[in-house]
Coordinates of C-alpha atoms and ligand atoms in Angstrom, one line a residue:
X16 CA 0.0 0.0 0.0
X17 CA 2.9 2.4 0.8
X18 CA 5.7 0.6 -1.0
X19 CA 8.4 3.0 -2.2
X20 CA 7.1 5.9 0.0
X21 CA 9.3 7.7 2.4
X22 CA 7.8 8.8 5.7
X23 CA 9.1 11.0 8.5
X24 CA 7.4 10.7 11.9
X25 CA 8.3 13.2 14.5
X26 CA 8.6 11.9 18.1
X27 CA 8.7 8.3 16.9
X28 CA 10.8 6.8 19.7
X29 CA 7.7 6.0 21.8
X30 CA 4.0 6.3 22.2
X31 CA 1.7 7.1 19.3
X32 CA 4.7 8.1 17.1
X33 CA 6.4 4.7 17.4
X34 CA 3.2 2.8 16.7
X35 CA 2.6 5.1 13.7
X36 CA 6.1 4.5 12.4
X37 CA 5.7 0.8 12.7
X38 CA 2.2 0.8 11.0
X39 CA 3.5 2.9 8.1
X40 CA 6.5 0.4 7.7
X41 CA 4.0 -2.5 8.0
X42 CA 2.2 -1.0 5.0
X43 CA 5.5 -0.8 3.0
X44 CA 7.0 2.7 3.7
X45 CA 10.6 3.4 4.6
X46 CA 10.6 5.5 7.8
X47 CA 12.7 8.3 9.3
X48 CA 12.3 8.1 13.1
X49 CA 12.7 11.5 14.7
X50 CA 13.4 11.8 18.4
X51 CA 14.4 14.7 20.7
X52 CA 15.9 13.0 23.8
X53 CA 14.9 9.3 23.5
X54 CA 17.9 8.1 21.4
X55 CA 17.8 4.4 22.6
X56 CA 14.0 4.1 22.1
X57 CA 14.3 5.7 18.6
X58 CA 17.0 3.2 17.7
X59 CA 14.8 0.4 19.0
X60 CA 12.0 1.7 16.7
X61 CA 14.5 1.7 13.8
X62 CA 15.4 -2.0 14.6
X63 CA 11.7 -3.0 14.7
X64 CA 11.2 -1.3 11.3
X65 CA 14.2 -3.0 9.7
X66 CA 12.9 -6.3 11.0
X67 CA 9.8 -5.7 8.9
X68 CA 12.1 -5.4 5.9
X69 CA 12.0 -1.7 5.4
X70 CA 14.7 1.0 5.5
X71 CA 14.7 3.2 8.6
X72 CA 16.9 5.8 10.2
X73 CA 16.9 7.6 13.5
X74 CA 17.3 11.4 13.3
X75 CA 17.7 13.6 16.4
X76 CA 16.0 17.0 16.2
X77 CA 14.2 19.3 18.6
X78 CA 11.3 20.3 16.4
X79 CA 10.8 23.5 18.3
X80 CA 14.1 24.7 16.7
X81 CA 14.0 25.7 13.0
X82 CA 17.7 24.9 12.4
X83 CA 17.2 21.4 13.9
X84 CA 14.3 20.8 11.5
X85 CA 16.3 22.0 8.6
X86 CA 19.2 19.6 9.5
X87 CA 16.7 16.7 10.0
X88 CA 15.2 17.1 6.5
X89 CA 18.7 17.3 5.0
X90 CA 19.7 14.1 6.9
X91 CA 16.6 12.3 5.8
X92 CA 17.1 13.3 2.2
X93 CA 20.7 12.1 2.2
X94 CA 19.8 8.7 3.8
X95 CA 16.4 7.7 2.6
X96 CA 15.3 10.4 0.1
X97 CA 12.7 13.2 0.0
X98 CA 9.8 12.9 2.4
X99 CA 6.5 11.7 0.8
X100 CA 4.6 11.3 4.1
X101 CA 5.1 13.7 7.0
X102 CA 3.5 12.9 10.4
X103 CA 3.7 15.8 12.9
X104 CA 3.3 13.8 16.1
X105 CA 5.9 15.3 18.5
X106 CA 4.1 16.9 21.4
X107 CA 4.3 17.9 25.0
X108 CA 2.0 19.0 27.8
X109 CA 2.6 21.6 30.5
X110 CA -0.8 21.6 32.3
X111 CA -1.8 24.3 34.7
X112 CA -4.9 26.5 35.3
X113 CA -4.9 29.5 33.0
X114 CA -4.6 32.0 35.9
X115 CA -1.5 30.2 37.2
X116 CA 0.1 29.4 33.8
X117 CA 3.5 31.0 33.2
X118 CA 4.4 32.4 29.9
X119 CA 7.2 29.8 29.8
X120 CA 4.7 27.0 30.1
X121 CA 2.6 28.6 27.4
X122 CA 5.5 29.1 25.0
X123 CA 7.1 25.7 25.5
X124 CA 3.9 24.0 24.4
X125 CA 3.3 26.4 21.5
X126 CA 6.9 26.1 20.3
X127 CA 6.9 22.3 20.2
X128 CA 3.3 21.4 19.3
X129 CA 2.5 24.3 16.9
X130 CA 5.7 25.9 15.7
X131 CA 7.4 22.5 15.3
X132 CA 4.6 21.3 13.0
X133 CA 4.8 24.6 11.1
X134 CA 8.6 24.2 10.5
X135 CA 8.2 20.6 9.3
X136 CA 5.2 21.4 7.1
X137 CA 7.2 24.2 5.4
X138 CA 10.2 22.0 4.8
X139 CA 8.2 19.0 3.6
X140 CA 5.8 21.1 1.5
X141 CA 8.6 22.5 -0.7
X142 CA 9.7 19.0 -1.9
X143 CA 6.1 17.7 -2.1
X144 CA 5.1 20.7 -4.4
X145 CA 7.9 19.8 -6.7
X146 CA 7.0 16.1 -6.7
X147 CA 3.3 16.9 -7.1
X148 CA 2.7 14.3 -4.4
X149 CA 2.6 14.3 -0.6
X150 CA 0.6 13.3 2.5
X151 CA 0.8 15.4 5.7
X152 CA -0.9 14.2 8.8
X153 CA -0.9 16.4 11.9
X154 CA -1.7 15.2 15.4
X155 CA -4.3 17.5 17.0
X156 CA -6.3 16.5 20.1
X157 CA -9.8 16.4 21.5
X158 CA -8.5 19.3 23.7
X159 CA -8.1 21.4 20.6
X160 CA -11.6 20.6 19.4
X161 CA -13.6 20.9 22.6
X162 CA -11.2 22.7 25.0
X163 CA -10.1 21.3 28.3
X164 CA -9.6 22.9 31.7
X165 CA -6.0 23.2 32.7
X166 CA -4.6 23.1 29.2
X167 CA -4.9 26.6 27.7
X168 CA -1.5 26.3 26.1
X169 CA -2.2 22.8 24.7
X170 CA -5.7 23.7 23.5
X171 CA -4.3 26.7 21.7
X172 CA -1.7 24.6 20.0
X173 CA -4.0 21.7 19.1
X174 CA -6.7 24.1 17.8
X175 CA -4.0 25.9 15.9
X176 CA -3.0 22.6 14.3
X177 CA -6.5 22.2 12.8
X178 CA -6.3 25.8 11.4
X179 CA -2.9 25.2 9.9
X180 CA -4.1 21.9 8.4
X181 CA -7.0 23.6 6.6
X182 CA -4.7 26.4 5.4
X183 CA -2.1 24.1 3.9
X184 CA -4.7 21.8 2.5
X185 CA -6.0 24.7 0.4
X186 CA -2.4 25.9 -0.5
X187 CA -1.2 22.5 -1.7
X188 CA -4.3 20.8 -3.1
X189 CA -3.5 21.8 -6.7
X190 CA -0.1 20.1 -6.3
X191 CA -1.5 16.7 -5.4
X192 CA -0.7 17.1 -1.7
X193 CA -3.3 16.3 1.0
X194 CA -3.1 17.7 4.5
X195 CA -5.2 16.2 7.3
X196 CA -5.3 16.0 11.1
X197 CA -6.1 13.2 13.6
X198 CA -7.6 14.3 16.9
X199 CA -7.1 11.5 19.5
X200 CA -9.1 11.3 22.7
X201 CA -7.6 9.6 25.7
X202 CA -4.8 7.3 24.6
X203 CA -2.7 5.0 26.7
X204 CA 0.9 6.5 26.5
X205 CA 3.4 8.1 28.8
X206 CA 1.6 11.4 28.3
X207 CA -1.6 10.1 30.0
X208 CA 0.2 7.8 32.4
X209 CA 1.3 10.9 34.2
X210 CA -2.3 12.0 35.0
X211 CA -3.6 11.5 38.6
X212 CA -5.9 8.5 39.2
X213 CA -8.9 10.7 39.9
X214 CA -8.5 12.5 36.6
X215 CA -8.1 9.2 34.7
X216 CA -11.4 7.8 36.2
X217 CA -13.3 11.0 35.3
X218 CA -12.0 10.9 31.7
X219 CA -12.9 7.2 31.3
X220 CA -16.4 7.9 32.4
X221 CA -16.8 10.3 29.4
X222 CA -15.8 7.6 26.8
X223 CA -18.8 5.9 25.2
X224 CA -16.7 3.0 24.1
X225 CA -15.7 2.5 27.7
X226 CA -11.9 2.2 27.3
X227 CA -8.8 4.2 26.7
X228 CA -7.6 4.2 23.2
X229 CA -4.4 2.4 22.3
X230 CA -1.6 3.9 20.1
X231 CA -2.5 1.5 17.3
X232 CA -6.0 3.0 17.1
X233 CA -4.4 6.3 16.1
X234 CA -1.7 4.7 13.9
X235 CA -4.4 3.0 11.8
X236 CA -6.2 6.3 11.1
X237 CA -2.9 8.0 10.2
X238 CA -1.9 5.2 7.9
X239 CA -5.3 5.4 6.2
X240 CA -4.8 9.1 5.6
X241 CA -1.3 8.4 4.2
X242 CA -2.7 5.9 1.7
X243 CA -4.1 6.3 -1.7
X244 CA -7.5 5.2 -0.3
X245 CA -7.7 8.7 1.2
X246 CA -6.6 10.5 -2.0
X247 CA -9.8 12.6 -2.0
X248 CA -9.8 13.6 1.6
X249 CA -8.0 16.9 2.5
X250 CA -8.3 19.6 5.2
X251 CA -10.2 17.2 7.5
X252 CA -9.8 16.3 11.2
X253 CA -10.7 12.8 12.1
X254 CA -11.6 12.3 15.7
X255 CA -10.3 9.0 17.0
X256 CA -11.7 9.1 20.6
X257 CA -14.0 6.2 21.3
X258 CA -16.9 8.6 21.0
X259 CA -15.7 11.0 23.6
X260 CA -16.2 14.1 21.4
X261 CA -19.8 13.3 20.5
Ligands
LIG312 P1 4.3 10.8 24.5 O1 4.2 9.3 24.8 O2 4.5 11.7 25.7 O3 5.4 11.0 23.5 C1 5.8 12.3 23.0 C2 6.7 12.2 21.8 O4 7.0 13.5 21.4 C3 8.0 11.5 22.2 O5 8.4 10.6 21.2 C4 9.0 12.7 22.3 O6 10.3 12.4 21.9 C5 8.4 13.6 21.2 N1 8.8 15.0 21.5 C6 8.5 15.8 22.5 N2 9.1 17.0 22.4 C7 9.8 17.0 21.2 C8 10.6 17.9 20.5 N3 10.8 19.1 21.0 N4 11.2 17.5 19.4 C9 11.0 16.2 18.9 N5 10.2 15.3 19.5 C10 9.6 15.7 20.6 O7 3.0 11.3 23.8 P2 1.9 10.6 22.9 O8 0.7 10.3 23.8 O9 2.5 9.5 22.1 O10 1.4 11.8 22.0 C11 1.8 11.9 20.6 C12 1.0 13.0 20.0 O11 -0.4 12.7 20.1 C13 1.2 14.4 20.6 O12 1.2 15.4 19.7 C14 0.0 14.5 21.6 O13 -0.2 15.8 21.9 C15 -1.0 13.8 20.8 N6 -2.2 13.4 21.6 C16 -2.0 12.4 22.6 C17 -3.1 12.0 23.3 C18 -3.0 11.0 24.4 O14 -4.1 10.8 25.1 N7 -1.9 10.3 24.6 C19 -4.3 12.7 23.1 C20 -4.5 13.6 22.1 C21 -3.4 14.0 21.4 P3 11.5 12.3 23.0 O15 11.1 11.2 24.0 O16 12.7 11.9 22.1 O17 11.6 13.7 23.6

């Protein structure tokens, strides 16, 4: 399904990013595995992809830094080739009530979750326009769709992702590039493991399907959007949340 395609997944050493990298490789893509600090985990993801018979490379870059993103795209081009599929997955939380939130907490989340995706879309978009082919999938969140108390920084970034997705979908549609977002609900990763038990129980009670999502639930939606089966879908946000957003 994705044979011959080259994918770059940001934050692919662990969590949703790793599962997505493996899913894309399972469908035939070669994958660049970006990480910021988790070198060993990224190298493990690379080994898992190679075991599937696909090419893979680990690339360190802090996506909040433009020069890191530029170097990352150069390295991917030299090792695997130009990127056909970009998955902007890297993300962080710095939760706090709005009245207590520091500008550092606000900026860190915007810089990684929103600006990081902007830098990568800019860099991937150039090559995709030339090739007249590309798939960009951005990780938003139910928090960006519905809002969530204690996450003003994260809600702003994830709502911003949806806006950027619609903008770039319009800019690149005539060049054969689709741009979509996936908005996960409550997924079982390190990010949610850090939540207090009481919060976890309250969130679970809001999920009609009655369980947390697994990273593979998100990876499957990303892989679909990356495939030719989704060729006529652009500018959309698919909520993968067990019905939480209904
Ligand atoms: P996670 O387990 O906390 O993993 C976060 C990933 O982002 C790690 O691979 C991390 O890499 C990477 N990352 C963080 N800062 C980075 C930076 N500056 N540069 C490059 N990579 C960076 O999170 P997750 O749950 O898998 O979340 C993945 C995405 O889904 C995020 O965008 C998140 O907001 C979104 N999402 C998650 C949920 C959920 O319930 N889990 C819900 C909605 C949306 P290093 O370890 O190398 O730093």
